[in-house]
Short mmCIF file of C-alpha atoms in Angstrom, two decimals:
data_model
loop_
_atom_site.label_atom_id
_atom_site.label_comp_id
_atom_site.label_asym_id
_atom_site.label_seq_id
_atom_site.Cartn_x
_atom_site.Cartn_y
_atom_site.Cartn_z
CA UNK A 1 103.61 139.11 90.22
CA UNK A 2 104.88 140.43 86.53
CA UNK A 3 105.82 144.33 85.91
CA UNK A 4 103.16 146.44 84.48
CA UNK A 5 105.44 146.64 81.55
CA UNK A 6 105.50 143.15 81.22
CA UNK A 7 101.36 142.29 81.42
CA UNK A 8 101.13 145.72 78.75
CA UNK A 9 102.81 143.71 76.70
CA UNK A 10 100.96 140.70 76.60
CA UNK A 11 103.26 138.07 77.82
CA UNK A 12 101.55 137.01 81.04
CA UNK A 13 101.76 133.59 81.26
CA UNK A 14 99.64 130.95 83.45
CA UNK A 15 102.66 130.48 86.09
CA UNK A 16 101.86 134.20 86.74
CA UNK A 17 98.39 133.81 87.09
CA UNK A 18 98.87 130.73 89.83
CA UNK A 19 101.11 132.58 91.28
CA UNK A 20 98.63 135.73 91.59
CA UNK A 21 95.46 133.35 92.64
CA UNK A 22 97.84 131.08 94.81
CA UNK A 23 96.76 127.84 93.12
CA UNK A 24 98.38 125.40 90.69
CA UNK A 25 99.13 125.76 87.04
CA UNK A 26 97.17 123.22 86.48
CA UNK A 27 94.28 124.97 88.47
CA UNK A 28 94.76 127.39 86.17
CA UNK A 29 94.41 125.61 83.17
CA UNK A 30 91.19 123.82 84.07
CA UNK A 31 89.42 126.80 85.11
CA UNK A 32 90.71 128.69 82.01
CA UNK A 33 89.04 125.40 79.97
CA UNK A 34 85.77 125.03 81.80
CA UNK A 35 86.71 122.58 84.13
CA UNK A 36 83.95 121.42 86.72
CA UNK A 37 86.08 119.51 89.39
CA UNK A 38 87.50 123.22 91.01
CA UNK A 39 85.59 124.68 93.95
CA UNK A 40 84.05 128.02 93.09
CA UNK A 41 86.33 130.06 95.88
CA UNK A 42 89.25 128.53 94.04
CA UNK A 43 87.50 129.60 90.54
CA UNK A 44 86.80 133.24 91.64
CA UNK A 45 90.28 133.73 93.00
CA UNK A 46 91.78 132.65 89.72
CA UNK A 47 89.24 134.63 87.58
CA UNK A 48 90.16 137.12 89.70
CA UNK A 49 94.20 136.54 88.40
CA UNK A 50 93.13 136.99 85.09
CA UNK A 51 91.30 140.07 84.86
CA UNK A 52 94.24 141.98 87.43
CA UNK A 53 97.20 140.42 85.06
CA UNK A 54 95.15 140.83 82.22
CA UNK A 55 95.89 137.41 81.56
CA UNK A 56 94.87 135.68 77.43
CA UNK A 57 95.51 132.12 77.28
CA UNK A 58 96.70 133.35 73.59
CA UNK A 59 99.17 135.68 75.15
CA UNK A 60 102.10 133.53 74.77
CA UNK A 61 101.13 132.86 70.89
CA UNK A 62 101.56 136.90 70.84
CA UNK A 63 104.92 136.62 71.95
CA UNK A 64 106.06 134.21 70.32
CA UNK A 65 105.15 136.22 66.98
CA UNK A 66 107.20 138.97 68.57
CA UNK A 67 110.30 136.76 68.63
CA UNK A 68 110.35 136.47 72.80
CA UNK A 69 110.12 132.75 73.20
CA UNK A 70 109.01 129.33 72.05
CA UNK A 71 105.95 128.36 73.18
CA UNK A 72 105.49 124.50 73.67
CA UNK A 73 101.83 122.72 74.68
CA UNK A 74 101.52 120.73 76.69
CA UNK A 75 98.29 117.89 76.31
CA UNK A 76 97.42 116.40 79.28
CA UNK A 77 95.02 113.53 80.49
CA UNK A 78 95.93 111.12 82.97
CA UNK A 79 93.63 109.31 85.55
CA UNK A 80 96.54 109.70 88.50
CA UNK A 81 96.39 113.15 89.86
CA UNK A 82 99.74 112.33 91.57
CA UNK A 83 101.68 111.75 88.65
CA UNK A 84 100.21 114.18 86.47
CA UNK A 85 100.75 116.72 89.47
CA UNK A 86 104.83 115.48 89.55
CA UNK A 87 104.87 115.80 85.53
CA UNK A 88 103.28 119.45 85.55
CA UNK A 89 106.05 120.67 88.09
CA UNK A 90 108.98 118.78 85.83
CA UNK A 91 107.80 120.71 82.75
CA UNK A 92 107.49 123.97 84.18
CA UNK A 93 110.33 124.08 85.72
CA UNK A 94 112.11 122.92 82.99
CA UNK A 95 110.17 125.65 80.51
CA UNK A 96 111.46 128.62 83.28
CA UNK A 97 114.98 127.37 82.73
CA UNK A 98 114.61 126.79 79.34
CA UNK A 99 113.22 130.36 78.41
CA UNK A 100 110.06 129.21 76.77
CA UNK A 101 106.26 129.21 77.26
CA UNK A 102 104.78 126.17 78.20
CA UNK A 103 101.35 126.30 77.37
CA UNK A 104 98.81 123.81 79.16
CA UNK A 105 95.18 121.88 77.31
CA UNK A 106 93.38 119.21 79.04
CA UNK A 107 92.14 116.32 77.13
CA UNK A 108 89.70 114.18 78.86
CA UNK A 109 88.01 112.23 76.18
CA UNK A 110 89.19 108.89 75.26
CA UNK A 111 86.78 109.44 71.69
CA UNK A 112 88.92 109.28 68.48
CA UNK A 113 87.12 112.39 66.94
CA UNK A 114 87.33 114.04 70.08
CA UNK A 115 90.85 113.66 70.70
CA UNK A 116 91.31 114.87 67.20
CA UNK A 117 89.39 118.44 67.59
CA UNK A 118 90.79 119.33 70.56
CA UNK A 119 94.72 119.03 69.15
CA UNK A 120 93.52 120.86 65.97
CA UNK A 121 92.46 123.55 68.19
CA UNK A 122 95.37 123.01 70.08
CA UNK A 123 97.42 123.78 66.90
CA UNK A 124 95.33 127.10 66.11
CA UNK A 125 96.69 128.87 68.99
CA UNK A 126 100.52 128.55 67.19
CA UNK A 127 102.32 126.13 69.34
CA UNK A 128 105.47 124.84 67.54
CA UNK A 129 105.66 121.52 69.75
CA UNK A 130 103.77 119.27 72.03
CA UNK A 131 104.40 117.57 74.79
CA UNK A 132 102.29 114.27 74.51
CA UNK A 133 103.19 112.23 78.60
CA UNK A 134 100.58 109.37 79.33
CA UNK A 135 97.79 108.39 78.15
CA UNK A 136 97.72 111.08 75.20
CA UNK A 137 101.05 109.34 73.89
CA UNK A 138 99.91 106.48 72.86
CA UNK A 139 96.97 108.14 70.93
CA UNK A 140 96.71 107.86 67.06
CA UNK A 141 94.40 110.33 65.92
CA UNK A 142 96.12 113.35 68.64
CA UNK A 143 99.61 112.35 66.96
CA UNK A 144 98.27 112.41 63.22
CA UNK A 145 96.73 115.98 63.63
CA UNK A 146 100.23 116.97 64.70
CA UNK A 147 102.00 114.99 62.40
CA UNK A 148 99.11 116.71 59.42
CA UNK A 149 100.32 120.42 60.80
CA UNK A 150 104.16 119.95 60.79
CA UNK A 151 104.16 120.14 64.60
CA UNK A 152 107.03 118.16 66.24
CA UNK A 153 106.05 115.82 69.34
CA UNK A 154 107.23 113.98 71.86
CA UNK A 155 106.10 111.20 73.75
CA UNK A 156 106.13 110.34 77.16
CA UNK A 157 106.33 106.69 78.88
CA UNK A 158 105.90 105.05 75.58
CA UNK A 159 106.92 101.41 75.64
CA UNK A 160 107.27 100.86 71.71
CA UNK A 161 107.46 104.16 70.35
CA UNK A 162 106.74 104.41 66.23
CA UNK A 163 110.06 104.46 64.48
CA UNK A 164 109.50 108.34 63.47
CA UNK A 165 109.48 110.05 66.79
CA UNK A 166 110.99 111.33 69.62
CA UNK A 167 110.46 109.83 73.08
CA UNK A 168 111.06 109.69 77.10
CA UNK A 169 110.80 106.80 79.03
CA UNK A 170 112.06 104.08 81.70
CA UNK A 171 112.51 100.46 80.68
CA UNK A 172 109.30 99.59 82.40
CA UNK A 173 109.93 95.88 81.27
CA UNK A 174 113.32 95.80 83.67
CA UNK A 175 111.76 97.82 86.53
CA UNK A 176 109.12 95.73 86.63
CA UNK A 177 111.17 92.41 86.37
CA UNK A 178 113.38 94.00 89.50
CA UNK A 179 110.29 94.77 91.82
CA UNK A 180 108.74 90.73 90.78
CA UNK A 181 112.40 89.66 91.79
CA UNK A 182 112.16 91.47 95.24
CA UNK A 183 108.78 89.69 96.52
CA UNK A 184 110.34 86.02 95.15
CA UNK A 185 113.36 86.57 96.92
CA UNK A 186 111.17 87.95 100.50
CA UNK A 187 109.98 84.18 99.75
CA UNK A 188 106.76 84.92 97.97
CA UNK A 189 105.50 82.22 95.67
CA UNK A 190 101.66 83.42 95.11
CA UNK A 191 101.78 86.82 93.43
CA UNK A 192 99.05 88.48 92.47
CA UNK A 193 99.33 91.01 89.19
CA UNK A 194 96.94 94.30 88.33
CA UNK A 195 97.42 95.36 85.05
CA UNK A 196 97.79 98.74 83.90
CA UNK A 197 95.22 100.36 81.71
CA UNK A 198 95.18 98.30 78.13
CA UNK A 199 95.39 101.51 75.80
CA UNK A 200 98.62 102.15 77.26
CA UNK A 201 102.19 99.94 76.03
CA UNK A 202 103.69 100.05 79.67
CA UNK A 203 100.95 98.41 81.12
CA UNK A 204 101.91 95.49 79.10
CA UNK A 205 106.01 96.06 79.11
CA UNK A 206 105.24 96.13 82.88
CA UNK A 207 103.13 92.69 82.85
CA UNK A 208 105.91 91.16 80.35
CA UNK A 209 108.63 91.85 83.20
CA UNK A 210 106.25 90.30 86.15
CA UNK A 211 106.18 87.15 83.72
CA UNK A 212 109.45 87.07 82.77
CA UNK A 213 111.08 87.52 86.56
CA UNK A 214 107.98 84.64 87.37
CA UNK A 215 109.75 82.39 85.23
CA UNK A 216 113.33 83.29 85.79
CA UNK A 217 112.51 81.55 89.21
CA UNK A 218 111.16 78.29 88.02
CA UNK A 219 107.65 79.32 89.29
CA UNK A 220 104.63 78.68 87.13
CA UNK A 221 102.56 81.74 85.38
CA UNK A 222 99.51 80.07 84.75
CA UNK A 223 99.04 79.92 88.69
CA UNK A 224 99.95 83.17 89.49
CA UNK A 225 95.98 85.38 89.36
CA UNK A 226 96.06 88.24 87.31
CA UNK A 227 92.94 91.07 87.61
CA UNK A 228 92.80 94.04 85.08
CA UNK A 229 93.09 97.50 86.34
CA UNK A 230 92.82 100.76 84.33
CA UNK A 231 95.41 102.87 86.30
CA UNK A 232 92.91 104.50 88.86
CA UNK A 233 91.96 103.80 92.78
CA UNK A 234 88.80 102.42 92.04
CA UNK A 235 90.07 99.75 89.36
CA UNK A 236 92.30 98.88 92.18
CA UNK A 237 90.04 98.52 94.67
CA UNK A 238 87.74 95.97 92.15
CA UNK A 239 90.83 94.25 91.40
CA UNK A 240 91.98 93.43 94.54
CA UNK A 241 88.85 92.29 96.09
CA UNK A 242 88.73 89.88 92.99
CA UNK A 243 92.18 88.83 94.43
CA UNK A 244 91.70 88.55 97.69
CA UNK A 245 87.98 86.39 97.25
CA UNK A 246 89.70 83.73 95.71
CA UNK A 247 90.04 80.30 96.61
CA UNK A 248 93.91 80.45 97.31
CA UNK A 249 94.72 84.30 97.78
CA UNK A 250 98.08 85.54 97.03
CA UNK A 251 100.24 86.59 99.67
CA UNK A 252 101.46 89.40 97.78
CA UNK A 253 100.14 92.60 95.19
CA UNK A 254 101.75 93.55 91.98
CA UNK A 255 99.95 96.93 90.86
CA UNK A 256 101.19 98.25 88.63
CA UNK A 257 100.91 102.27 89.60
CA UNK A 258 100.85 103.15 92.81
CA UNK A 259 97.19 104.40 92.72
CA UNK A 260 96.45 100.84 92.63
CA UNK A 261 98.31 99.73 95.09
CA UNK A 262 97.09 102.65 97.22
CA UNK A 263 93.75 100.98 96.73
CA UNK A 264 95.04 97.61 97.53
CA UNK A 265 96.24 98.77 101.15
CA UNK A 266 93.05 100.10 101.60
CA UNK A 267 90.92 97.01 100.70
CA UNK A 268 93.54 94.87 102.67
CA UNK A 269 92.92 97.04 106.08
CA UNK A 270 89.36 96.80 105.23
CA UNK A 271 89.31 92.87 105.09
CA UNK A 272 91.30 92.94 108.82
CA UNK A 273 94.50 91.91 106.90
CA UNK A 274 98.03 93.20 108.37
CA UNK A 275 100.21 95.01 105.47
CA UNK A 276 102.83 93.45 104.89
CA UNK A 277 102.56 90.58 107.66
CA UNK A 278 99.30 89.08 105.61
CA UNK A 279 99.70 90.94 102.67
CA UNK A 280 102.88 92.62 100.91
CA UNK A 281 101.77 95.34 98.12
CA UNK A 282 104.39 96.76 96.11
CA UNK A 283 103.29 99.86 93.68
CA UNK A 284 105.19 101.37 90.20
CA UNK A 285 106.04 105.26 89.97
CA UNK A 286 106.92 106.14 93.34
CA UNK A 287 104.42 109.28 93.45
CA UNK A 288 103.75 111.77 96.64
CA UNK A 289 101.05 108.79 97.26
CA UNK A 290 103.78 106.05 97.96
CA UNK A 291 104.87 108.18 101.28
CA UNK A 292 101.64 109.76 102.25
CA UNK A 293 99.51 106.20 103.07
CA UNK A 294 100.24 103.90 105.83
CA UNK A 295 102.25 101.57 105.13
CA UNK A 296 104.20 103.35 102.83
CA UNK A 297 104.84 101.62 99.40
CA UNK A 298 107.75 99.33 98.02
CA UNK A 299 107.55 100.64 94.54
CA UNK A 300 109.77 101.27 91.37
CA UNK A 301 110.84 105.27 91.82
CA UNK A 302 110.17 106.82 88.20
CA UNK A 303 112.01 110.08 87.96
CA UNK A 304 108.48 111.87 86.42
CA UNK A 305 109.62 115.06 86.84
CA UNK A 306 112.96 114.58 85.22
CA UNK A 307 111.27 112.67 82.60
CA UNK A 308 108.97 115.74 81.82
CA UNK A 309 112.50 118.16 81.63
CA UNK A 310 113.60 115.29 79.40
CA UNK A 311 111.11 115.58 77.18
CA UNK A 312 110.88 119.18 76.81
CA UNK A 313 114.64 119.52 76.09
CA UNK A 314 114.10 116.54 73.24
CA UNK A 315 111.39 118.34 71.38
CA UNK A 316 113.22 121.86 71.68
CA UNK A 317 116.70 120.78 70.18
CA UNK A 318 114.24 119.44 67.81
CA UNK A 319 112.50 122.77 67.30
CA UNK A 320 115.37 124.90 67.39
CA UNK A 321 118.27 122.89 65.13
CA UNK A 322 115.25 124.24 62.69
CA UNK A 323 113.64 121.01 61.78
CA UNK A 324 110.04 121.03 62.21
CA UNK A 325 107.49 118.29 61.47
CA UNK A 326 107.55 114.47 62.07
CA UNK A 327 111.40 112.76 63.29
CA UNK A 328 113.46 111.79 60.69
CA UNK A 329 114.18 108.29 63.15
CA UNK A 330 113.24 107.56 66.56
CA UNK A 331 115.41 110.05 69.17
CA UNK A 332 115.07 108.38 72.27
CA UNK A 333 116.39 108.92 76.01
CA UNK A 334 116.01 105.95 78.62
CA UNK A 335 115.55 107.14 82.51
CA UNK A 336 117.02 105.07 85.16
CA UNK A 337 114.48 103.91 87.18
CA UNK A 338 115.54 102.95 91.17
CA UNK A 339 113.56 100.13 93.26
CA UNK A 340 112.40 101.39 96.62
CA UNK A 341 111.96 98.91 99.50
CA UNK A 342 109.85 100.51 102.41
CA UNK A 343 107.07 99.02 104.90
CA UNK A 344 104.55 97.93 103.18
CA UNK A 345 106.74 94.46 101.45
CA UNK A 346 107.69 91.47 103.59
CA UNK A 347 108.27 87.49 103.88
CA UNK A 348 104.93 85.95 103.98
CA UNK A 349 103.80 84.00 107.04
CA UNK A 350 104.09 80.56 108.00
CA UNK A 351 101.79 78.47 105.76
CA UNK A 352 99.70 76.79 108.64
CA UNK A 353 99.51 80.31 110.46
CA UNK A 354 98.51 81.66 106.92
CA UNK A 355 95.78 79.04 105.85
CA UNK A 356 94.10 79.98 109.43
CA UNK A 357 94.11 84.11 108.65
CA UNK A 358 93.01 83.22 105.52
CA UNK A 359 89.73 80.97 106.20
CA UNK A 360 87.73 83.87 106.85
CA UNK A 361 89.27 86.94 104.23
CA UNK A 362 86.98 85.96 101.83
CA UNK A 363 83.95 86.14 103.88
CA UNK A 364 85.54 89.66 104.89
CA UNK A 365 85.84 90.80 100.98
CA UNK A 366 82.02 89.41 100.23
CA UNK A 367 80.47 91.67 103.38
CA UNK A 368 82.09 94.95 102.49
CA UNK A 369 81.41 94.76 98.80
#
């Protein structure tokens, strides 16, 4: 809890406030913006926060004008509460060590105009950068009304960032290549691919790897079924039983988040398949989901959290070295990324033993639809 002194003053920030209500900053920040998906108990105790810190989401705008800190924003929207939950801890813990206010706004519409009014009013409460990680990166209309208000950004997870800007990422192209190369080598030769959401360039650097490592190994694309996913559970849970009802299933899962391939396990253990004995699914981000579903996930570890320190160290050199507005040229840093082999990836089965498990999935996918 903050001194007295420190609330009289108006520098409360929403750390203090989760730390008073015992809930997330991100709790926080959806109850502070209306948010309906928070139980009322958790409302009231956060409420609560607020009126015994006497708690302004403009309080760290105050002090900033006081000369105490920087305050960046943070704009957030991202279908994976997992990775958005890994992000949120990256960038406050790198805005504690930093010294600055990180100040958090939900964005939830996908509408141009939309996306548009809430950054303006995103800009009225004095913010002197943004923090723009996935989807929100790779929107036009929130990076113009930035750009139109001289406020520096910096994207997160972008896979061909505009030559003007400043941006964290993996190379999502490679990782993706690496974790293709891992089922081919188990002996997979039917590999099934769910894209990532379309609005988004990693979905695509991620589906240009899976073709490229397809091809490295003399196998042929055009064979290998491909469903579209949009990044949540329930796209992966359509896409997979799309897989799975075809003709010749694949003996292995590509999704490419691990939301997806959360889904895919689940569909799999549905249809009485074995994970990986039937079926190997491999995921992409490594997130608390990877390790908390059974089998765990074979996935590509993306360091989310150190991306979102990344990031917020980019865009305050940025701020502080005094210049403000749009980059000059593309600053970029490129994360490692690390593939992670655990249960849930295997060699297929024999093919008669295979082609007899198989003659009744799809009757399995059709009755639980």
């Amino acid at each position: 809890m903050s001194k007295p002194s420190r609330r009289s003053r108006g520098t409360v920030t929403v750390q203090d406030v989760a730390r008073e209500a015992g809930v997330s900053a991100m709790t926080v920040s959806r109850v502070v913006n209306g948010g309906t998906n928070v139980r009322e108990s958790t409302r009231a105790a956060v409420l609560e926060a607020i009126e015994k810190l006497n708690y302004s989401p403009n309080s760290a705008a105050r002090s900033l004008a006081a000369g105490e800190a920087t305050q960046i924003g943070l704009l957030y929207s991202n279908p994976s509460a997992a990775y958005l939950s890994q992000f949120l801890i990256g960038a406050l813990a790198a805005a504690r060590r930093a010294g600055c206010h990180l100040v958090l706004e939900a964005c939830e519409s996908e509408g141009a105009e939309e996306q548009a009014e809430a950054t303006r009013s995103f800009v009225a409460t004095s913010v002197e950068g943004v923090i723009l990680p996935p989807p929100l990166s790779e929107s036009a209309p929130v990076r113009a009304e930035l750009d139109a208000a001289g406020i520096p950004w910096v994207s997160v997870a972008m896979g061909r960032p505009p030559a003007r800007s400043l941006n964290v990422r993996i190379d999502d192209y490679a990782a993706a290549a690496a974790i293709t190369r891992h089922l081919i080598d188990l002996g997979h030769r039917n590999i099934g691919f769910i894209r990532g959401n379309p609005n988004q360039t990693s979905s695509a650097e991620r589906y240009r790897g899976f073709v490229a490592a397809i091809e490295e190994a003399g196998l042929d694309v055009k064979a290998m079924p491909v469903e579209q996913g949009y990044f949540t559970f329930r796209s992966g849970i359509v896409a997979t039983e799309r897989l799975l009802d075809r003709a010749d299933p694949p003996t292995a899962i590509f999704a490419s988040n691990d939301d997806m391939a959360a889904a895919a396990v689940g569909v799999a253990h549905r249809c009485g398949l074995h994970v990986p004995q039937d079926l190997s699914i491999v995921g992409f981000d490594d997130t608390s989901l990877a390790t908390t579903i059974w089998p765990e996930l074979t996935t590509i570890r993306q360091p989310i959290s150190a991306m979102a320190e990344s990031a917020l160290n980019l865009l305050l050199a940025r701020i502080r070295s005094h210049r403000g507005g749009p980059s000059d040229k593309l600053e970029e840093q490129v994360l490692d990324h690390e593939l992670i082999v655990r249960e849930s990836s295997a060699a297929p089965r024999a093919v008669g033993e295979r082609r007899r498990r198989e003659g009744s999935v799809g009757a399995r996918v059709g009755e639980h639809r």
